[in-house]
Each structure stands twice: as structure tokens, then as C-alpha cells.
Coordinates of C-alpha atoms (C1' of nucleotides) in Angstrom, one line a residue:
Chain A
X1 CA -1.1 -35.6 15.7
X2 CA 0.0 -35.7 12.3
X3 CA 2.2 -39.0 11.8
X4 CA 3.4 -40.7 8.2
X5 CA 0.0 -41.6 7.0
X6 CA -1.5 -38.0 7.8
X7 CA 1.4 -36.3 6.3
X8 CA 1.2 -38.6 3.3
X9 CA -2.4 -37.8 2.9
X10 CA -1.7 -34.2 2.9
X11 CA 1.2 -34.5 0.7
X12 CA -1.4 -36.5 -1.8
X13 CA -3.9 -33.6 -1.6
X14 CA -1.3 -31.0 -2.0
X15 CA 0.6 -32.3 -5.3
X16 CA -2.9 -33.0 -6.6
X17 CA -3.9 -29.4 -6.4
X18 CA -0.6 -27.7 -6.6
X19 CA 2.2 -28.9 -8.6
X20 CA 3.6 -26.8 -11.4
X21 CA 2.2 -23.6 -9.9
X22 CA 3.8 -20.6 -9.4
X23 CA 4.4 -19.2 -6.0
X24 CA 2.9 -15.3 -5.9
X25 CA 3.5 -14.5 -2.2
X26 CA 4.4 -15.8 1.4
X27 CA 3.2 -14.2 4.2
X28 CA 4.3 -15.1 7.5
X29 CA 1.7 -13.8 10.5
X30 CA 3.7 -15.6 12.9
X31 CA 7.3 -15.1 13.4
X32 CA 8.3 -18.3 15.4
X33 CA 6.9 -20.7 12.7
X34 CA 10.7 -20.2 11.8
X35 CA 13.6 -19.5 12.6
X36 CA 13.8 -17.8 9.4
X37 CA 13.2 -14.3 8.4
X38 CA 9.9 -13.7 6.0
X39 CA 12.4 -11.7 3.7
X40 CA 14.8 -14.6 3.9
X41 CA 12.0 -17.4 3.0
X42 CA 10.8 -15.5 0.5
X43 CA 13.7 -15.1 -1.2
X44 CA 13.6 -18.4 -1.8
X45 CA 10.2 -19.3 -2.7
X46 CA 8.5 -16.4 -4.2
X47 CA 8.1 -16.4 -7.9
X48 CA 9.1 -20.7 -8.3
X49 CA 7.7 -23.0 -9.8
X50 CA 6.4 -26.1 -7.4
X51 CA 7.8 -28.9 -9.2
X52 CA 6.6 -31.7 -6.7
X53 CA 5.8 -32.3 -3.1
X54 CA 7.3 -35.2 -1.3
X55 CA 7.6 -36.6 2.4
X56 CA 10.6 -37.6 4.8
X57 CA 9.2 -39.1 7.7
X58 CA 6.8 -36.4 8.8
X59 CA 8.2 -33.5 7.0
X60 CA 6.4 -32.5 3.9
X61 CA 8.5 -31.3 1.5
X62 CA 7.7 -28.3 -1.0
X63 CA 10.8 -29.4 -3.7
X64 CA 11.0 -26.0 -6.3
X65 CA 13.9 -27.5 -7.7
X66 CA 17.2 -25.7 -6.7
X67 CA 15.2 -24.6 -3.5
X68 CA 12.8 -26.8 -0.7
X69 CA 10.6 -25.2 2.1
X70 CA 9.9 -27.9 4.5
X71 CA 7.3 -28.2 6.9
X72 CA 6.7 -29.6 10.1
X73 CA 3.1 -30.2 11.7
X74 CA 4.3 -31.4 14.7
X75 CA 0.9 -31.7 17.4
X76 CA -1.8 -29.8 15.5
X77 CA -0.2 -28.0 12.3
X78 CA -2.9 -27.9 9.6
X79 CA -2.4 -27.0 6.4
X80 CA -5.6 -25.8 4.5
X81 CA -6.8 -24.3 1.3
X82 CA -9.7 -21.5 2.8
X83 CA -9.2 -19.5 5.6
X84 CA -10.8 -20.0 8.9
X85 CA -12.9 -17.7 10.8
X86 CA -11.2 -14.7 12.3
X87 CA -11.0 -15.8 16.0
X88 CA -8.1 -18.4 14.1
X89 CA -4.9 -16.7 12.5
X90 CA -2.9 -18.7 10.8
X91 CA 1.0 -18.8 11.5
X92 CA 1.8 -18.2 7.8
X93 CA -0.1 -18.4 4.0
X94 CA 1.4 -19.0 0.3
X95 CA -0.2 -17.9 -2.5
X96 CA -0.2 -19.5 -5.6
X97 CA -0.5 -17.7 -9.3
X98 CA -3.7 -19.6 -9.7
X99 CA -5.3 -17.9 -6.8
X100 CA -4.8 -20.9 -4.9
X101 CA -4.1 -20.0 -1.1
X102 CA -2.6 -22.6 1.4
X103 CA -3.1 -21.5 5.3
X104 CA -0.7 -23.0 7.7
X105 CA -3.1 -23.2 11.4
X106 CA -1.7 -24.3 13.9
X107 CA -3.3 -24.2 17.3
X108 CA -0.2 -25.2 19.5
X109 CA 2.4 -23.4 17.5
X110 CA 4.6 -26.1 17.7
X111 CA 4.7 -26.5 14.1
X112 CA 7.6 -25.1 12.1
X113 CA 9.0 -24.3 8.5
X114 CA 12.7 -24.3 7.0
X115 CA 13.7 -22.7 3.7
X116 CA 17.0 -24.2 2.4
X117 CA 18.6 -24.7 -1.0
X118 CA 18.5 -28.2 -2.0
X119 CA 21.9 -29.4 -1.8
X120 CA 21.0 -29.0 1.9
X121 CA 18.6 -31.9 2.1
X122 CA 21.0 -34.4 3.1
X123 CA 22.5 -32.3 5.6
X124 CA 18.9 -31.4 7.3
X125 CA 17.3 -35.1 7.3
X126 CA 21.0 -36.6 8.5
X127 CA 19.8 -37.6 11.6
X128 CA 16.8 -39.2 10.0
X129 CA 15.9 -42.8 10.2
X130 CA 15.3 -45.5 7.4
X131 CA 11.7 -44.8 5.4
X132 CA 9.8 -47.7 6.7
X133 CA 7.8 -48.3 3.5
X134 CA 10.8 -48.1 1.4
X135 CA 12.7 -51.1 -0.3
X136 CA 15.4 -50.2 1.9
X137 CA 13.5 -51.1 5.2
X138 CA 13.6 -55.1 5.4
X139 CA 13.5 -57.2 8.3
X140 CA 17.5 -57.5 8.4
X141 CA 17.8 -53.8 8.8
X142 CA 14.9 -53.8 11.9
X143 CA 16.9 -56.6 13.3
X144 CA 20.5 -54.5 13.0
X145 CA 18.5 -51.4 14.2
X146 CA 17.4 -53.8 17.5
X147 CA 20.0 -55.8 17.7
X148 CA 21.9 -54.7 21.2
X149 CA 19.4 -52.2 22.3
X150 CA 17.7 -52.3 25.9
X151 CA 15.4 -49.7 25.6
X152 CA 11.9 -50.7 25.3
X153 CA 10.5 -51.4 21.8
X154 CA 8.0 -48.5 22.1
X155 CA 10.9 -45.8 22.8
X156 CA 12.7 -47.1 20.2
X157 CA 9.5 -47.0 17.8
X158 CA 9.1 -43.6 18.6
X159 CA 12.9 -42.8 18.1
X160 CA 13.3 -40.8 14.4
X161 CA 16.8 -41.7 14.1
X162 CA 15.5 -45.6 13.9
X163 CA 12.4 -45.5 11.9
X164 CA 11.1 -42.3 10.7
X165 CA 7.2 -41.2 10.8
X166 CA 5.9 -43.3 13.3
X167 CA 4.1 -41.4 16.6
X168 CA 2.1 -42.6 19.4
X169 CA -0.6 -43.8 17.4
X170 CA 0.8 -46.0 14.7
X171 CA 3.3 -47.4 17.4
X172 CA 1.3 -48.7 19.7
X173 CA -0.9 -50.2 16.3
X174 CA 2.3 -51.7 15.5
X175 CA 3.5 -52.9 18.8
X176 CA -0.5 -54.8 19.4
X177 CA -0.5 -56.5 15.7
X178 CA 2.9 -57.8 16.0
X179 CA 1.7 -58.7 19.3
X180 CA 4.9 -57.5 21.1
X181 CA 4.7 -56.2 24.7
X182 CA 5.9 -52.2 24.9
X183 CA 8.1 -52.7 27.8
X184 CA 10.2 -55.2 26.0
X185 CA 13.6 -54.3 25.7
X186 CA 14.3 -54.1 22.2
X187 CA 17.3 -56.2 21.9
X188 CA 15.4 -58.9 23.1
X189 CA 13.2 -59.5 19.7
X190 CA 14.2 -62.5 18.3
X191 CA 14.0 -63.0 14.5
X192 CA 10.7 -64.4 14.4
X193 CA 9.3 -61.3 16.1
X194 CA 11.3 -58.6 14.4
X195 CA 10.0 -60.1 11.0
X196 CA 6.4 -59.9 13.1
X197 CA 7.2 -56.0 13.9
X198 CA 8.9 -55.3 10.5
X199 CA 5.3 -56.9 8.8
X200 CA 3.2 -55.0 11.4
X201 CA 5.1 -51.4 10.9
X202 CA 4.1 -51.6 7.4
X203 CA 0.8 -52.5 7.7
X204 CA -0.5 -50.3 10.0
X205 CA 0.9 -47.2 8.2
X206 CA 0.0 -48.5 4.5
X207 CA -3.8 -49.2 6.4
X208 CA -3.4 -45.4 7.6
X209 CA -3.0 -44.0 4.2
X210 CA -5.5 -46.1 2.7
X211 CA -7.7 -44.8 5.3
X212 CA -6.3 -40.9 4.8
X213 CA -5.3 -40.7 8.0
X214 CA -6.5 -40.6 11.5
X215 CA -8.6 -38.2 12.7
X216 CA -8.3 -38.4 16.3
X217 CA -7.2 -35.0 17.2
X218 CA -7.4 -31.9 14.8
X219 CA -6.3 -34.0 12.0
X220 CA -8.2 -33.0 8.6
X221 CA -6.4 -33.1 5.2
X222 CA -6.3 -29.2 3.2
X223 CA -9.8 -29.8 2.4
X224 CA -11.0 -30.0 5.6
X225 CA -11.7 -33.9 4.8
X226 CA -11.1 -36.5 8.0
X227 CA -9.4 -39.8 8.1
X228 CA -11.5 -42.9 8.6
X229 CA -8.2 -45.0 10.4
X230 CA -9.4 -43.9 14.0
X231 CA -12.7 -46.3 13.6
X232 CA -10.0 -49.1 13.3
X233 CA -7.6 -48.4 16.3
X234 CA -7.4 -51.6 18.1
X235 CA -5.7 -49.9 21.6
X236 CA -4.6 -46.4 20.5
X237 CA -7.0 -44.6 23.1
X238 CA -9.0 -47.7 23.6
X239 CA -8.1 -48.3 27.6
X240 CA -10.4 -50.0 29.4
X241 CA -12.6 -51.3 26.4
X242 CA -12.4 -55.2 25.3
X243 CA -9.5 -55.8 22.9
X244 CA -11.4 -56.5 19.1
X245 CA -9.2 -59.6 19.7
X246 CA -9.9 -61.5 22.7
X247 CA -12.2 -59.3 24.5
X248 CA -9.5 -58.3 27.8
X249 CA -9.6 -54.7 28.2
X250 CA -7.0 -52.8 27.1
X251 CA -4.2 -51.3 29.5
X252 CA -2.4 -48.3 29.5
X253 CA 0.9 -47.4 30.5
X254 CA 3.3 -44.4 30.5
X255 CA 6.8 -45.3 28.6
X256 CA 9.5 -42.5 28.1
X257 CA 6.8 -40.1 29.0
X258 CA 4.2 -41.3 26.6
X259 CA 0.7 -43.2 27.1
X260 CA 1.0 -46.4 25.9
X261 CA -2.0 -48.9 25.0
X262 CA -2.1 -52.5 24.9
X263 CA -3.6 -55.5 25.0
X264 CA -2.1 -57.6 28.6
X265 CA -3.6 -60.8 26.7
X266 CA -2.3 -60.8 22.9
X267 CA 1.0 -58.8 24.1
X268 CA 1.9 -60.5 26.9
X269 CA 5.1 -59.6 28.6
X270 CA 7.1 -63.4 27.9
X271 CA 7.2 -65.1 24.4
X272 CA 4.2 -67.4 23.5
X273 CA 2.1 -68.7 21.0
X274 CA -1.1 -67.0 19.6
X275 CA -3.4 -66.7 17.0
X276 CA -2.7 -63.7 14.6
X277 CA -5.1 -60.8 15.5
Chain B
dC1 C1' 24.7 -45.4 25.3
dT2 C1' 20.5 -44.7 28.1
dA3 C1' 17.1 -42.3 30.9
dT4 C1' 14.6 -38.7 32.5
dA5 C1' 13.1 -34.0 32.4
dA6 C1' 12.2 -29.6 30.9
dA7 C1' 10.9 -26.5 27.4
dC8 C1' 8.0 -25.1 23.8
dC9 C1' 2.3 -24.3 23.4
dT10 C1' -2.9 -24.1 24.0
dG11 C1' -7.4 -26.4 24.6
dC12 C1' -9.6 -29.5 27.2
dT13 C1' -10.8 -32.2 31.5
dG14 C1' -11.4 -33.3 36.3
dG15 C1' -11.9 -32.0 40.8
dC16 C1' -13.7 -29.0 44.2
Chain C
dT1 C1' -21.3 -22.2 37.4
dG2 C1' -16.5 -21.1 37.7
dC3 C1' -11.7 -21.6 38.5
dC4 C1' -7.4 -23.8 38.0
dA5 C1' -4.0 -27.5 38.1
dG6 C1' -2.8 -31.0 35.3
dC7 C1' -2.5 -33.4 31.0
dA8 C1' -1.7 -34.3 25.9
dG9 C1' 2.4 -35.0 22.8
dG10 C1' 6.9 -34.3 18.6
dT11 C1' 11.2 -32.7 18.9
dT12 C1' 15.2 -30.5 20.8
dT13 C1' 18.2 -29.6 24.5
dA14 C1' 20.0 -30.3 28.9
dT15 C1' 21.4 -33.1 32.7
dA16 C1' 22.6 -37.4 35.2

DNA sequence: CTATAAACCTGCTGGC
DNA sequence: TGCCAGCAGGTTTATA
């Protein structure tokens, strides 16, 4: 599932290739990718100029100025410069005055796209929690996002209106480097540990990036390129084998729906001392 | 506020 | 070999 660092790799690819291009045409093949008419998103795409792609969490964001179309990959939304084979449709393509063609896949059709005029932006991401490698997420914020919270500390990882970008992989990398237990309430992290979290959050999403992503489902950046980040999962999907830390096989669990991966040994469920994975 | 579940989807897996 | 129930998960919406 595309998370920050997969969306950010996309995003990288995409401005690389296609910023200051014209758009020539949107098709849309599949009407639920929005909620939007085809006539409607045109109208507010068709014949711009792409001044610059940016991210939100995981939305990319197409920014032609005084308009945006913003996309959402949700499960297994690829976004990709040839076409597949036939037996694949994809849910929607734009063309480019270069020639350039970008083909939104997307297996699951969960996946969706909003047109809106810019002044919008606020309004649409309102709900939206803090960038977590922005200047503006510090260890004081995590600990006044925590502070008074009792749901468990991978629910409230997962939450978008907290931290934005993180999904079930990068939390549970989070959750095993700051060597905090899933289940633990997350009102309960003292300072030391939210400076621990706040430490691992960054790190495991800057280490996605700089690995492109991971591929561990359908993810491939627009030129069909896979992340290398799923070679260094230390639990994500890992249950069962020896923790790369101390050898204790890993355990999984479901929380708010979700499996969870950890290590019982170097996330154990009371405070104590360890060694830094 | 918090928790849980269903809905949206399709491909894959496990059990028989 | 074949079939099918069940699972995976990001987000929204509904319900307790």
C-alpha cells in the first residue's frame, strides 16, 4: 500500500518527468475514480500548465496554479507512464503536450481523484494531521498529540488527523525502533519515549524514501521501478521469523482491525531498559 | 471521546 | 484439480 515514502517516490518521478507540461487530455474509463464528472475535471485541468507536484500525507498533488487535481492511491493505485496489457484498464489517463501519457491502474478501485480550485486546499486537507518530516512536527507536538489519549499507540499512528502518511507498514517500523509496545495506550508515553517515537517516525519514513519505497504489495513507482525498503522490514510481515535484533520471533496481533507485528522482547509491554535496535 | 463494524473492491490463500 | 469462504487494508460513515 502506498504510504508517505511511496507517494513521495512517485511524486519525485512525476515532477522529474512532468513539470511545466501542458495537459492535452483526461480521459476517465472509470467513472467512480471520482465523484466528479469527466467534463467537470476537465474543465479544470485540460489545456494547464503543471507548475509542480507536491504531497500531503498520501495525497499527491497535481498544483496547476489556480487549479489542483489530487490523487489518492489508497490499496493498490498505480500511477504509470505506458500502458499495460489489455486484460488491465486503467481507471483514468492524462495526456501531456509532450506525448507524455500517465495511466492511473488500480486493481482494487479504491483509489480516487478530486479536482478543486486551489483556494480549496485548506478546506480539503482540514482534517489533516501535522507533516511528520516537517519543522513543525517536534517531539512537544507528539507529546500534545499523546498527551490524554488511551487508545493504543498503533491506532493513533494510523489516525490521519494525528500524523499524516503513516500506514500499516511504517507504523509498526516505527512502533519496533522506538521499541514501544502497540497495545500501549498512548497517553501513557512518557517524554523519554515520545522523543523515542518522535526520532523513530522520522527515520523509518526518511529510510523509506531513500530506499524509494516498499515494494511489498503492487507498489512500483511510474516507471515500473520497485522500492528496496521491504529487504529492511524488521516485523512488518516478518511473524514468526527471529527479530534482526535479539533473535525472538516476531508476534502478531490484530489492533483496530489491523495486523500488527512486533517484537514481544525489544517492545515489551512495561517500561524497561534496552539496547537501541 | 473511543471503539467497533461495515462498506467499498479484487486477487490471493487455505481448507476440503 | 477445483471451488469458495475468508482475508488484506486506507478511508469514510454509521452505530454503540
Amino acid at each position: 500500500m502506498p504510504e508517505l515514502p511511496e507517494v513521495e517516490t512517485i511524486r519525485r518521478r512525476l515532477a522529474a518527468s512532468l513539470s511545466g507540461l501542458i495537459v492535452r487530455r483526461l480521459d476517465v474509463v472509470d467513472t467512480t475514480v471520482s465523484v466528479q464528472s469527466e467534463d467537470e475535471l476537465r474543465t479544470l485541468v485540460v489545456g494547464r500548465c503543471l507548475r509542480c507536484l507536491r504531497r500531503r500525507g498520501k495525497y499527491l498533488i497535481f498544483d496547476f496554479g489556480a487549479t489542483l487535481l489530487i490523487v489518492h492511491l489508497r490499496m493498490t493505485g498505480q500511477l504509470l507512464f505506458e500502458a499495460e496489457d489489455s486484460t488491465r484498464r486503467p481507471r483514468c489517463v492524462m495526456t501531456f503536450d509532450s506525448g507524455t501519457d500517465l495511466y492511473f491502474y488500480d486493481t482494487r478501485r479504491f483509489g480516487r481523484v478530486w479536482g478543486l480550485a486551489s483556494d480549496e486546499e485548506s478546506s480539503f486537507f482540514a482534517k489533516l494531521g501535522v507533516e511528520p518530516l516537517s519543522a513543525e512536527f517536534t517531539p512537544t507536538l507528539l507529546r500534545q498529540l499523546l498527551h490524554g489519549r488511551r487508545t493504543p499507540l498503533k491506532a493513533f499512528l494510523l489516525d490521519q488527523r494525528h500524523i499524516a502518511g503513516m500506514g500499516n507498514i511504517y507504523a509498526d517500523e516505527a512502533l519496533f525502533r522506538a521499541r514501544l509496545y502497540p497495545l500501549r495506550a498512548a497517553g501513557s508515553v512518557g517524554v523519554s519515549e515520545a522523543q523515542r517515537l518522535h526520532a523513530a517516525i522520522q527515520a523509518v519514513l526518511r529510510l523509506g524514501i531513500d530506499h524509494e519505497g516498499a515494494s511489498v504489495e503492487s507498489f512500483i513507482d511510474p516507471a515500473g521501478a520497485r522500492g528496496s525498503f521491504q529487504k529492511i522490514l524488521n516485523v512488518y510481515q516478518r511473524t514468526g521469523e527471529p527479530c534482526r535484533v535479539c533473535g525472538t520471533p516476531v508476534e502478531r496481533i490484530i489492533v483496530s482491525g489491523r495486523s500488527t507485528h512486533s517484537c514481544p522482547r525489544c517492545q515489551p509491554h512495561r517500561r524497561r531498559s534496552r539496547p537501541t535496535p
